[in-house]
mmCIF file of C-alpha atoms and ligand atoms in Angstrom:
data_model
loop_
_atom_site.group_PDB
_atom_site.id
_atom_site.type_symbol
_atom_site.label_atom_id
_atom_site.label_comp_id
_atom_site.label_asym_id
_atom_site.label_seq_id
_atom_site.Cartn_x
_atom_site.Cartn_y
_atom_site.Cartn_z
ATOM 1 C CA MET A 1 0.000 0.000 0.000
ATOM 2 C CA THR A 2 1.359 3.458 -0.893
ATOM 3 C CA ILE A 3 1.178 5.977 1.919
ATOM 4 C CA LEU A 4 0.625 9.518 0.716
ATOM 5 C CA ARG A 5 3.243 11.869 2.113
ATOM 6 C CA ARG A 6 2.610 15.439 3.115
ATOM 7 C CA ALA A 7 4.771 18.510 2.742
ATOM 8 C CA LEU A 8 6.315 19.635 6.044
ATOM 9 C CA GLY A 9 5.067 23.215 6.090
ATOM 10 C CA ARG A 10 6.321 25.077 3.019
ATOM 11 C CA THR A 11 9.599 23.125 2.896
ATOM 12 C CA ASP A 12 10.651 20.484 0.394
ATOM 13 C CA LEU A 13 10.640 17.776 3.068
ATOM 14 C CA THR A 14 7.831 15.237 2.773
ATOM 15 C CA ILE A 15 6.606 13.145 5.684
ATOM 16 C CA THR A 16 4.059 10.445 6.367
ATOM 17 C CA PRO A 17 1.037 11.569 8.442
ATOM 18 C CA ILE A 18 2.334 9.351 11.272
ATOM 19 C CA GLY A 19 5.904 9.690 12.570
ATOM 20 C CA LEU A 20 7.449 8.088 15.657
ATOM 21 C CA GLY A 21 8.005 10.018 18.910
ATOM 22 C CA THR A 22 11.083 8.920 20.865
ATOM 23 C CA TRP A 23 10.848 10.441 24.351
ATOM 24 C CA GLN A 24 10.444 6.768 25.332
ATOM 25 C CA PHE A 25 14.052 6.185 24.103
ATOM 26 C CA SER A 26 15.492 8.336 26.918
ATOM 27 C CA GLN A 27 17.002 5.209 28.531
ATOM 28 C CA HIS A 28 17.145 6.945 31.867
ATOM 29 C CA ALA A 29 14.556 6.953 34.637
ATOM 30 C CA PHE A 30 14.971 10.654 35.430
ATOM 31 C CA ALA A 31 14.650 11.730 31.802
ATOM 32 C CA SER A 32 11.480 9.682 31.445
ATOM 33 C CA ALA A 33 10.112 11.877 34.245
ATOM 34 C CA GLY A 34 8.162 9.103 35.946
ATOM 35 C CA ASN A 35 6.153 8.425 32.805
ATOM 36 C CA TRP A 36 7.933 5.665 30.890
ATOM 37 C CA ALA A 37 9.693 2.415 31.726
ATOM 38 C CA VAL A 38 13.363 2.328 30.655
ATOM 39 C CA LEU A 39 13.845 0.545 27.305
ATOM 40 C CA SER A 40 16.914 -1.437 26.220
ATOM 41 C CA GLN A 41 18.653 -0.787 22.882
ATOM 42 C CA GLU A 42 17.259 -4.129 21.638
ATOM 43 C CA ASP A 43 13.702 -2.946 22.447
ATOM 44 C CA ILE A 44 14.441 0.316 20.645
ATOM 45 C CA ASN A 45 15.829 -1.456 17.575
ATOM 46 C CA ASP A 46 12.635 -3.515 17.344
ATOM 47 C CA ILE A 47 10.388 -0.452 17.750
ATOM 48 C CA VAL A 48 12.257 1.480 15.033
ATOM 49 C CA GLN A 49 12.081 -1.532 12.731
ATOM 50 C CA ALA A 50 8.320 -1.894 13.314
ATOM 51 C CA ALA A 51 7.745 1.780 12.508
ATOM 52 C CA LEU A 52 9.774 1.479 9.295
ATOM 53 C CA ASP A 53 8.000 -1.749 8.316
ATOM 54 C CA GLY A 54 4.679 0.071 8.769
ATOM 55 C CA GLY A 55 5.761 2.785 6.328
ATOM 56 C CA VAL A 56 6.662 5.564 8.813
ATOM 57 C CA ASN A 57 9.319 7.814 7.239
ATOM 58 C CA TRP A 58 10.204 10.185 10.080
ATOM 59 C CA PHE A 59 11.300 10.273 13.698
ATOM 60 C CA ASP A 60 11.139 12.961 16.356
ATOM 61 C CA THR A 61 13.724 13.183 19.137
ATOM 62 C CA ALA A 62 15.201 15.933 21.338
ATOM 63 C CA GLU A 63 18.374 17.018 23.067
ATOM 64 C CA ILE A 64 16.633 16.757 26.461
ATOM 65 C CA TYR A 65 15.347 13.176 26.001
ATOM 66 C CA GLY A 66 17.870 11.373 28.189
ATOM 67 C CA PHE A 67 20.339 14.217 27.560
ATOM 68 C CA GLY A 68 21.229 12.899 24.088
ATOM 69 C CA ARG A 69 20.505 9.227 24.789
ATOM 70 C CA SER A 70 17.331 9.221 22.693
ATOM 71 C CA GLU A 71 19.170 10.759 19.715
ATOM 72 C CA ARG A 72 21.943 8.162 19.957
ATOM 73 C CA ALA A 73 19.538 5.257 20.479
ATOM 74 C CA LEU A 74 17.469 6.351 17.475
ATOM 75 C CA ALA A 75 20.563 6.552 15.252
ATOM 76 C CA GLN A 76 21.602 3.075 16.437
ATOM 77 C CA GLY A 77 18.116 1.731 15.761
ATOM 78 C CA LEU A 78 18.147 3.151 12.236
ATOM 79 C CA GLN A 79 21.607 1.719 11.573
ATOM 80 C CA HIS A 80 20.467 -1.643 12.894
ATOM 81 C CA ALA A 81 17.623 -1.470 10.356
ATOM 82 C CA GLN A 82 20.184 -0.590 7.649
ATOM 83 C CA VAL A 83 18.558 2.734 6.855
ATOM 84 C CA THR A 84 20.807 4.948 4.749
ATOM 85 C CA PRO A 85 21.176 8.664 5.565
ATOM 86 C CA GLY A 86 18.548 10.683 3.714
ATOM 87 C CA GLU A 87 16.132 7.753 3.508
ATOM 88 C CA VAL A 88 14.114 9.025 6.490
ATOM 89 C CA VAL A 89 13.436 12.472 7.941
ATOM 90 C CA ILE A 90 14.938 13.255 11.355
ATOM 91 C CA ALA A 91 13.613 15.940 13.674
ATOM 92 C CA THR A 92 15.325 16.952 16.907
ATOM 93 C CA LYS A 93 15.008 19.888 19.325
ATOM 94 C CA TRP A 94 17.200 22.425 21.071
ATOM 95 C CA TRP A 95 16.500 22.745 24.819
ATOM 96 C CA PRO A 96 16.159 26.462 25.615
ATOM 97 C CA ILE A 97 15.943 26.580 29.423
ATOM 98 C CA PRO A 98 17.883 28.579 30.668
ATOM 99 C CA ARG A 99 19.987 29.332 27.593
ATOM 100 C CA PHE A 100 20.779 32.087 25.126
ATOM 101 C CA ALA A 101 20.387 31.746 21.356
ATOM 102 C CA GLY A 102 24.158 31.367 20.951
ATOM 103 C CA SER A 103 23.901 27.846 22.373
ATOM 104 C CA ILE A 104 21.913 26.791 19.286
ATOM 105 C CA ARG A 105 25.036 27.353 17.187
ATOM 106 C CA ARG A 106 27.277 25.749 19.814
ATOM 107 C CA SER A 107 25.149 22.631 20.400
ATOM 108 C CA ILE A 108 24.298 21.660 16.811
ATOM 109 C CA ASP A 109 27.503 19.671 16.316
ATOM 110 C CA LYS A 110 26.598 17.532 19.333
ATOM 111 C CA ARG A 111 23.170 16.864 17.778
ATOM 112 C CA LEU A 112 24.840 15.873 14.515
ATOM 113 C CA ARG A 113 27.347 13.624 16.314
ATOM 114 C CA ASN A 114 24.609 11.918 18.333
ATOM 115 C CA LEU A 115 22.499 11.303 15.245
ATOM 116 C CA SER A 116 25.408 10.439 12.965
ATOM 117 C CA PRO A 117 25.365 9.278 10.186
ATOM 118 C CA TYR A 118 21.893 10.792 9.870
ATOM 119 C CA PRO A 119 21.357 14.509 9.251
ATOM 120 C CA VAL A 120 19.183 16.899 11.243
ATOM 121 C CA ASP A 121 16.385 17.617 8.781
ATOM 122 C CA LEU A 122 14.177 19.595 11.139
ATOM 123 C CA HIS A 123 15.565 21.450 14.162
ATOM 124 C CA GLN A 124 12.972 22.700 16.645
ATOM 125 C CA VAL A 125 12.964 25.063 19.608
ATOM 126 C CA HIS A 126 11.521 22.850 22.352
ATOM 127 C CA TRP A 127 9.772 25.559 24.419
ATOM 128 C CA PRO A 128 9.375 29.341 24.116
ATOM 129 C CA PHE A 129 11.219 29.955 27.421
ATOM 130 C CA ALA A 130 14.756 30.962 26.424
ATOM 131 C CA LEU A 131 16.912 33.797 27.748
ATOM 132 C CA SER A 132 17.027 35.344 24.234
ATOM 133 C CA SER A 133 14.255 36.852 22.145
ATOM 134 C CA ILE A 134 12.406 34.886 19.473
ATOM 135 C CA ASP A 135 14.137 37.067 16.869
ATOM 136 C CA ALA A 136 17.598 36.128 18.155
ATOM 137 C CA ILE A 137 16.626 32.439 18.299
ATOM 138 C CA MET A 138 15.280 32.445 14.744
ATOM 139 C CA ASP A 139 18.422 34.242 13.533
ATOM 140 C CA ALA A 140 20.544 31.477 15.063
ATOM 141 C CA MET A 141 18.356 28.798 13.449
ATOM 142 C CA ALA A 142 18.574 30.596 10.080
ATOM 143 C CA ASP A 143 22.384 30.623 10.397
ATOM 144 C CA LEU A 144 22.297 26.824 10.741
ATOM 145 C CA VAL A 145 20.146 26.485 7.611
ATOM 146 C CA GLU A 146 22.507 28.729 5.655
ATOM 147 C CA ALA A 147 25.513 26.784 6.942
ATOM 148 C CA GLY A 148 23.902 23.553 5.663
ATOM 149 C CA LYS A 149 23.754 22.055 9.188
ATOM 150 C CA ILE A 150 19.956 21.655 9.201
ATOM 151 C CA ARG A 151 17.319 21.703 6.472
ATOM 152 C CA ALA A 152 14.294 23.215 8.199
ATOM 153 C CA VAL A 153 13.276 25.162 11.294
ATOM 154 C CA GLY A 154 10.415 24.355 13.635
ATOM 155 C CA VAL A 155 9.185 25.437 17.051
ATOM 156 C CA SER A 156 7.324 23.639 19.810
ATOM 157 C CA ASN A 157 4.807 24.789 22.401
ATOM 158 C CA TYR A 158 4.684 28.258 20.801
ATOM 159 C CA ASN A 159 1.445 30.206 21.078
ATOM 160 C CA ALA A 160 -0.110 31.928 18.043
ATOM 161 C CA GLU A 161 1.657 35.217 18.615
ATOM 162 C CA GLN A 162 5.038 33.564 19.120
ATOM 163 C CA MET A 163 4.516 31.512 15.945
ATOM 164 C CA ARG A 164 3.737 34.633 13.941
ATOM 165 C CA ARG A 165 6.843 36.341 15.307
ATOM 166 C CA ALA A 166 9.073 33.347 14.454
ATOM 167 C CA HIS A 167 7.526 33.072 10.996
ATOM 168 C CA GLU A 168 8.066 36.745 10.282
ATOM 169 C CA ARG A 169 11.695 36.763 11.425
ATOM 170 C CA LEU A 170 12.631 33.669 9.398
ATOM 171 C CA ALA A 171 10.865 35.113 6.354
ATOM 172 C CA LYS A 172 13.408 37.968 6.351
ATOM 173 C CA ARG A 173 16.019 35.301 5.518
ATOM 174 C CA GLY A 174 13.716 33.572 2.988
ATOM 175 C CA ILE A 175 13.186 30.564 5.283
ATOM 176 C CA PRO A 176 9.698 29.212 6.094
ATOM 177 C CA LEU A 177 8.710 28.253 9.633
ATOM 178 C CA ALA A 178 8.094 24.551 8.945
ATOM 179 C CA SER A 179 6.196 23.405 12.025
ATOM 180 C CA ASN A 180 4.918 23.933 15.523
ATOM 181 C CA GLN A 181 4.908 20.823 17.740
ATOM 182 C CA VAL A 182 2.033 21.068 20.198
ATOM 183 C CA LYS A 183 -0.003 18.822 22.461
ATOM 184 C CA TYR A 184 -3.110 17.880 20.529
ATOM 185 C CA ASN A 185 -5.500 14.947 20.559
ATOM 186 C CA LEU A 186 -9.234 14.191 20.839
ATOM 187 C CA LEU A 187 -9.160 14.973 24.568
ATOM 188 C CA ASP A 188 -6.865 18.017 24.487
ATOM 189 C CA ARG A 189 -8.356 20.610 22.169
ATOM 190 C CA ARG A 190 -6.722 23.776 23.460
ATOM 191 C CA ILE A 191 -5.080 24.680 20.133
ATOM 192 C CA GLU A 192 -8.538 24.862 18.540
ATOM 193 C CA GLU A 193 -9.410 27.708 20.883
ATOM 194 C CA ASN A 194 -6.175 29.610 21.520
ATOM 195 C CA GLY A 195 -5.508 30.646 17.915
ATOM 196 C CA VAL A 196 -2.651 28.191 17.218
ATOM 197 C CA LEU A 197 -4.643 26.057 14.768
ATOM 198 C CA GLU A 198 -5.888 29.103 12.928
ATOM 199 C CA ALA A 199 -2.433 30.730 12.720
ATOM 200 C CA ALA A 200 -0.870 27.490 11.447
ATOM 201 C CA LYS A 201 -3.493 27.248 8.693
ATOM 202 C CA GLU A 202 -2.951 30.835 7.684
ATOM 203 C CA LEU A 203 0.872 30.643 7.713
ATOM 204 C CA GLY A 204 1.154 27.193 6.094
ATOM 205 C CA VAL A 205 2.892 25.767 9.180
ATOM 206 C CA THR A 206 2.459 22.037 9.852
ATOM 207 C CA LEU A 207 1.207 21.151 13.330
ATOM 208 C CA ILE A 208 2.989 18.141 14.817
ATOM 209 C CA ALA A 209 0.654 16.656 17.425
ATOM 210 C CA TYR A 210 2.524 15.321 20.458
ATOM 211 C CA SER A 211 0.994 13.041 23.092
ATOM 212 C CA PRO A 212 -1.551 12.149 20.371
ATOM 213 C CA LEU A 213 -2.828 9.273 22.514
ATOM 214 C CA GLU A 214 -3.083 11.461 25.645
ATOM 215 C CA MET A 215 -0.160 9.436 27.058
ATOM 216 C CA GLY A 216 -1.937 6.134 26.422
ATOM 217 C CA LEU A 217 -5.416 7.061 27.677
ATOM 218 C CA LEU A 218 -6.778 7.071 24.112
ATOM 219 C CA THR A 219 -5.669 3.487 23.504
ATOM 220 C CA GLY A 220 -8.621 2.319 25.621
ATOM 221 C CA LYS A 221 -6.427 -0.363 27.240
ATOM 222 C CA PHE A 222 -6.643 1.130 30.729
ATOM 223 C CA HIS A 223 -10.440 1.369 30.443
ATOM 224 C CA GLN A 224 -10.618 -2.271 29.404
ATOM 225 C CA ASN A 225 -8.102 -3.457 32.004
ATOM 226 C CA PRO A 226 -7.464 -0.952 34.831
ATOM 227 C CA ALA A 227 -5.105 -3.491 36.458
ATOM 228 C CA LEU A 228 -2.530 -2.479 33.810
ATOM 229 C CA LEU A 229 -2.167 0.847 35.605
ATOM 230 C CA ALA A 230 -0.383 -0.832 38.501
ATOM 231 C CA GLN A 231 2.546 -1.596 36.162
ATOM 232 C CA ARG A 232 2.998 2.019 35.035
ATOM 233 C CA PRO A 233 5.411 4.543 36.631
ATOM 234 C CA ARG A 234 3.717 6.401 39.481
ATOM 235 C CA ARG A 235 3.455 9.873 37.979
ATOM 236 C CA ARG A 236 1.723 8.704 34.833
ATOM 237 C CA ARG A 237 -0.414 6.146 36.677
ATOM 238 C CA LYS A 238 -1.971 8.904 38.775
ATOM 239 C CA LYS A 239 -2.719 11.071 35.733
ATOM 240 C CA LEU A 240 -4.410 8.210 33.875
ATOM 241 C CA GLN A 241 -6.286 6.782 36.848
ATOM 242 C CA ALA A 242 -7.990 10.102 37.556
ATOM 243 C CA ARG A 243 -9.308 10.331 33.989
ATOM 244 C CA LEU A 244 -10.676 6.859 33.265
ATOM 245 C CA GLU A 245 -14.324 7.301 34.158
ATOM 246 C CA VAL A 246 -14.881 10.728 32.615
ATOM 247 C CA THR A 247 -13.543 9.508 29.248
ATOM 248 C CA ARG A 248 -15.368 6.169 29.118
ATOM 249 C CA PRO A 249 -18.248 7.338 26.833
ATOM 250 C CA LEU A 250 -15.730 8.474 24.208
ATOM 251 C CA ILE A 251 -13.693 5.271 24.426
ATOM 252 C CA GLU A 252 -16.876 3.181 24.030
ATOM 253 C CA ARG A 253 -17.771 4.944 20.768
ATOM 254 C CA MET A 254 -14.166 4.625 19.578
ATOM 255 C CA GLU A 255 -14.362 0.874 20.257
ATOM 256 C CA GLU A 256 -17.405 0.621 17.950
ATOM 257 C CA LEU A 257 -15.602 2.497 15.181
ATOM 258 C CA ALA A 258 -12.503 0.356 15.717
ATOM 259 C CA GLU A 259 -14.636 -2.724 15.134
ATOM 260 C CA LYS A 260 -16.099 -1.252 11.950
ATOM 261 C CA TYR A 261 -12.623 -0.589 10.497
ATOM 262 C CA GLN A 262 -11.027 -3.769 11.925
ATOM 263 C CA ALA A 263 -8.729 -1.383 13.732
ATOM 264 C CA SER A 264 -7.712 -0.486 17.291
ATOM 265 C CA VAL A 265 -9.017 2.306 19.520
ATOM 266 C CA SER A 266 -5.606 4.021 19.218
ATOM 267 C CA GLN A 267 -5.869 3.958 15.440
ATOM 268 C CA VAL A 268 -9.279 5.628 15.578
ATOM 269 C CA GLY A 269 -7.852 8.424 17.747
ATOM 270 C CA LEU A 270 -4.806 8.911 15.517
ATOM 271 C CA ASN A 271 -6.962 8.733 12.395
ATOM 272 C CA TRP A 272 -9.156 11.522 13.715
ATOM 273 C CA LEU A 273 -6.049 13.670 14.298
ATOM 274 C CA ILE A 274 -4.487 13.238 10.865
ATOM 275 C CA HIS A 275 -7.746 13.759 8.964
ATOM 276 C CA ALA A 276 -9.736 16.336 10.969
ATOM 277 C CA HIS A 277 -7.904 19.304 9.373
ATOM 278 C CA GLY A 278 -6.860 18.189 5.894
ATOM 279 C CA ASP A 279 -3.053 17.847 5.705
ATOM 280 C CA LEU A 280 -2.372 20.387 8.460
ATOM 281 C CA VAL A 281 -1.859 18.008 11.407
ATOM 282 C CA VAL A 282 0.562 15.075 11.603
ATOM 283 C CA ALA A 283 1.127 12.958 14.717
ATOM 284 C CA ILE A 284 4.082 11.427 16.567
ATOM 285 C CA PRO A 285 2.772 8.694 18.880
ATOM 286 C CA GLY A 286 5.330 7.216 21.266
ATOM 287 C CA ALA A 287 5.838 3.465 21.671
ATOM 288 C CA THR A 288 7.234 1.196 24.350
ATOM 289 C CA LYS A 289 6.696 -1.959 22.258
ATOM 290 C CA PRO A 290 7.120 -2.781 18.540
ATOM 291 C CA SER A 291 3.387 -3.598 18.385
ATOM 292 C CA HIS A 292 2.579 0.034 19.375
ATOM 293 C CA ALA A 293 4.629 1.387 16.458
ATOM 294 C CA ALA A 294 3.067 -1.119 14.055
ATOM 295 C CA ASP A 295 -0.408 -0.235 15.311
ATOM 296 C CA ALA A 296 0.204 3.490 14.887
ATOM 297 C CA ALA A 297 1.557 3.054 11.364
ATOM 298 C CA ALA A 298 -1.463 0.981 10.356
ATOM 299 C CA THR A 299 -3.796 3.897 10.973
ATOM 300 C CA MET A 300 -2.542 5.213 7.626
ATOM 301 C CA ARG A 301 -4.423 2.410 5.809
ATOM 302 C CA PHE A 302 -7.958 3.803 6.352
ATOM 303 C CA THR A 303 -9.800 7.122 6.690
ATOM 304 C CA LEU A 304 -12.717 7.820 8.999
ATOM 305 C CA LEU A 305 -15.785 9.244 7.247
ATOM 306 C CA PRO A 306 -16.319 13.021 7.645
ATOM 307 C CA ALA A 307 -19.467 12.324 9.696
ATOM 308 C CA GLU A 308 -17.456 10.084 12.058
ATOM 309 C CA ILE A 309 -14.761 12.745 12.440
ATOM 310 C CA GLU A 310 -17.473 15.255 13.300
ATOM 311 C CA GLU A 311 -19.182 12.890 15.720
ATOM 312 C CA LEU A 312 -15.947 12.186 17.636
ATOM 313 C CA HIS A 313 -15.186 15.909 17.670
ATOM 314 C CA THR A 314 -18.540 16.651 19.295
ATOM 315 C CA LEU A 315 -18.546 13.679 21.650
ATOM 316 C CA ALA A 316 -15.041 14.458 22.997
ATOM 317 C CA ARG A 317 -15.963 18.108 23.472
ATOM 318 C CA SER A 318 -19.046 17.130 25.468
ATOM 319 C CA LEU A 319 -16.826 15.665 28.258
ATOM 320 C CA LYS A 320 -17.039 18.909 30.181
ATOM 321 C CA ASP A 321 -15.242 17.700 33.325
ATOM 322 C CA TYR A 322 -12.174 16.567 31.422
ATOM 323 C CA LYS A 323 -8.860 18.295 32.225
ATOM 324 C CA PRO A 324 -6.039 17.598 29.704
ATOM 325 C CA ILE A 325 -2.947 15.814 31.031
ATOM 326 C CA SER A 326 0.193 17.894 31.388
ATOM 327 C CA ASN A 327 3.564 16.235 30.725
HETATM 328 N N1 LIG B 1 7.435 18.908 22.240
HETATM 329 C C1 LIG B 1 7.103 18.541 23.456
HETATM 330 O O1 LIG B 1 7.095 19.342 24.407
HETATM 331 C C2 LIG B 1 6.690 17.110 23.693
HETATM 332 C C3 LIG B 1 6.094 16.740 24.911
HETATM 333 C C4 LIG B 1 5.708 15.396 25.081
HETATM 334 C C5 LIG B 1 5.929 14.468 24.062
HETATM 335 N N2 LIG B 1 6.540 14.864 22.895
HETATM 336 C C6 LIG B 1 6.772 13.889 21.785
HETATM 337 O O2 LIG B 1 5.573 13.214 21.477
HETATM 338 C C7 LIG B 1 5.774 11.804 21.512
HETATM 339 C C8 LIG B 1 4.477 11.107 21.899
HETATM 340 O O3 LIG B 1 3.869 11.675 23.062
HETATM 341 P P1 LIG B 1 3.803 10.908 24.462
HETATM 342 O O4 LIG B 1 4.932 9.964 24.521
HETATM 343 O O5 LIG B 1 3.675 11.929 25.514
HETATM 344 O O6 LIG B 1 2.406 10.135 24.484
HETATM 345 P P2 LIG B 1 1.452 9.302 23.508
HETATM 346 O O7 LIG B 1 2.055 9.124 22.182
HETATM 347 O O8 LIG B 1 0.149 9.948 23.633
HETATM 348 O O9 LIG B 1 1.394 7.888 24.273
HETATM 349 C C9 LIG B 1 2.436 6.972 24.115
HETATM 350 C C10 LIG B 1 2.296 5.788 25.078
HETATM 351 O O10 LIG B 1 1.032 5.152 24.959
HETATM 352 C C11 LIG B 1 1.191 3.717 25.025
HETATM 353 N N3 LIG B 1 0.829 3.191 23.694
HETATM 354 C C12 LIG B 1 1.155 3.712 22.481
HETATM 355 N N4 LIG B 1 0.593 2.982 21.484
HETATM 356 C C13 LIG B 1 -0.090 1.989 22.068
HETATM 357 C C14 LIG B 1 -0.885 0.918 21.555
HETATM 358 N N5 LIG B 1 -1.090 0.755 20.266
HETATM 359 N N6 LIG B 1 -1.448 0.081 22.445
HETATM 360 C C15 LIG B 1 -1.266 0.248 23.766
HETATM 361 N N7 LIG B 1 -0.532 1.237 24.302
HETATM 362 C C16 LIG B 1 0.058 2.107 23.473
HETATM 363 C C17 LIG B 1 2.654 3.469 25.368
HETATM 364 O O11 LIG B 1 2.866 3.536 26.789
HETATM 365 P P3 LIG B 1 2.826 2.278 27.801
HETATM 366 O O12 LIG B 1 3.241 1.079 27.052
HETATM 367 O O13 LIG B 1 3.779 2.686 28.885
HETATM 368 O O14 LIG B 1 1.415 2.211 28.301
HETATM 369 C C18 LIG B 1 3.321 4.678 24.765
HETATM 370 O O15 LIG B 1 4.559 4.960 25.337
HETATM 371 C C19 LIG B 1 6.950 11.618 22.485
HETATM 372 O O16 LIG B 1 7.620 10.401 22.288
HETATM 373 C C20 LIG B 1 7.801 12.809 22.138
HETATM 374 O O17 LIG B 1 8.583 12.532 20.981
HETATM 375 C C21 LIG B 1 6.890 16.163 22.701
#
């Protein structure tokens, strides 16, 4: 089956609607922040292979994920799968807290070493909380593009105004703002109301949806088997536990749709994300098992009907007592 790729913003990079998130590759309990179990390199190799086998052509990592461990583990996983440089798209992120823009120029070689032999296709600013202005940060990113160290510039967790500012500054150097990586899923709809979705549409900036499964809640597995929660790290267990009952009506409808499409509940949630706004939103689900990556990739084989997308939209919004999870 051919998977249609989408342009990453107004760049010449093309990506599949589903990529793989790799916070789970941090390989360090502290860096997983009480959310994820620590994975071995063998686990990681198998997850990367499953994503590739499912047709996924891009991977998202970050400097902060295990302080470089995720970048190195991803590169090892890709080498293990005999992927040649340029065959997939690699996105990483600069950690801005508490740093000046100059550290973007100083830290890029470390990113490139960690990911070697793979290039940094998309470099993102992880959060809008740096010691330098957005203008200075975008100037540093533009320098990296002009030096051939990265191909495209993205941001993450930027609000609409910050996105517009970044877009405008990069435009002075003839560089498009490729993407904004934000938390977005059926249960967390804040970007629909705070102007981010609208600004992205207007500016031609791709939205990369992180935590697209609301950290596993939208897989339905904890609703079906709450005993699974006992095996999850404490911080995440508490977040999920508190949200099971309020989300049950949505999960039940997702289960019916999953049956119709011979799919999983997770696939229904991801499918909604990648089709609710044309080509604007792509998603980077995380995985702790190869089967998760395979499952996520397989959502690219079907498309929910517009009426189903609308119904899920309305049903999820009707869960008035729901408070989105924060990482
Ligand atoms: N830019 C940012 O500030 C930011 C913030 C957060 C995340 N991110 C990125 O977004 C990626 C994804 O977000 P996320 O990790 O927060 O959460 P997520 O993708 O919503 O949930 C991922 C977790 O759900 C479970 N899962 C996934 N697929 C499953 C399946 N098919 N069946 C059963 N369980 C499944 C797994 O956890 P268990 O097996 O442990 O249950 C997996 O680790 C991260 O890896 C990271 O790259 C970015």
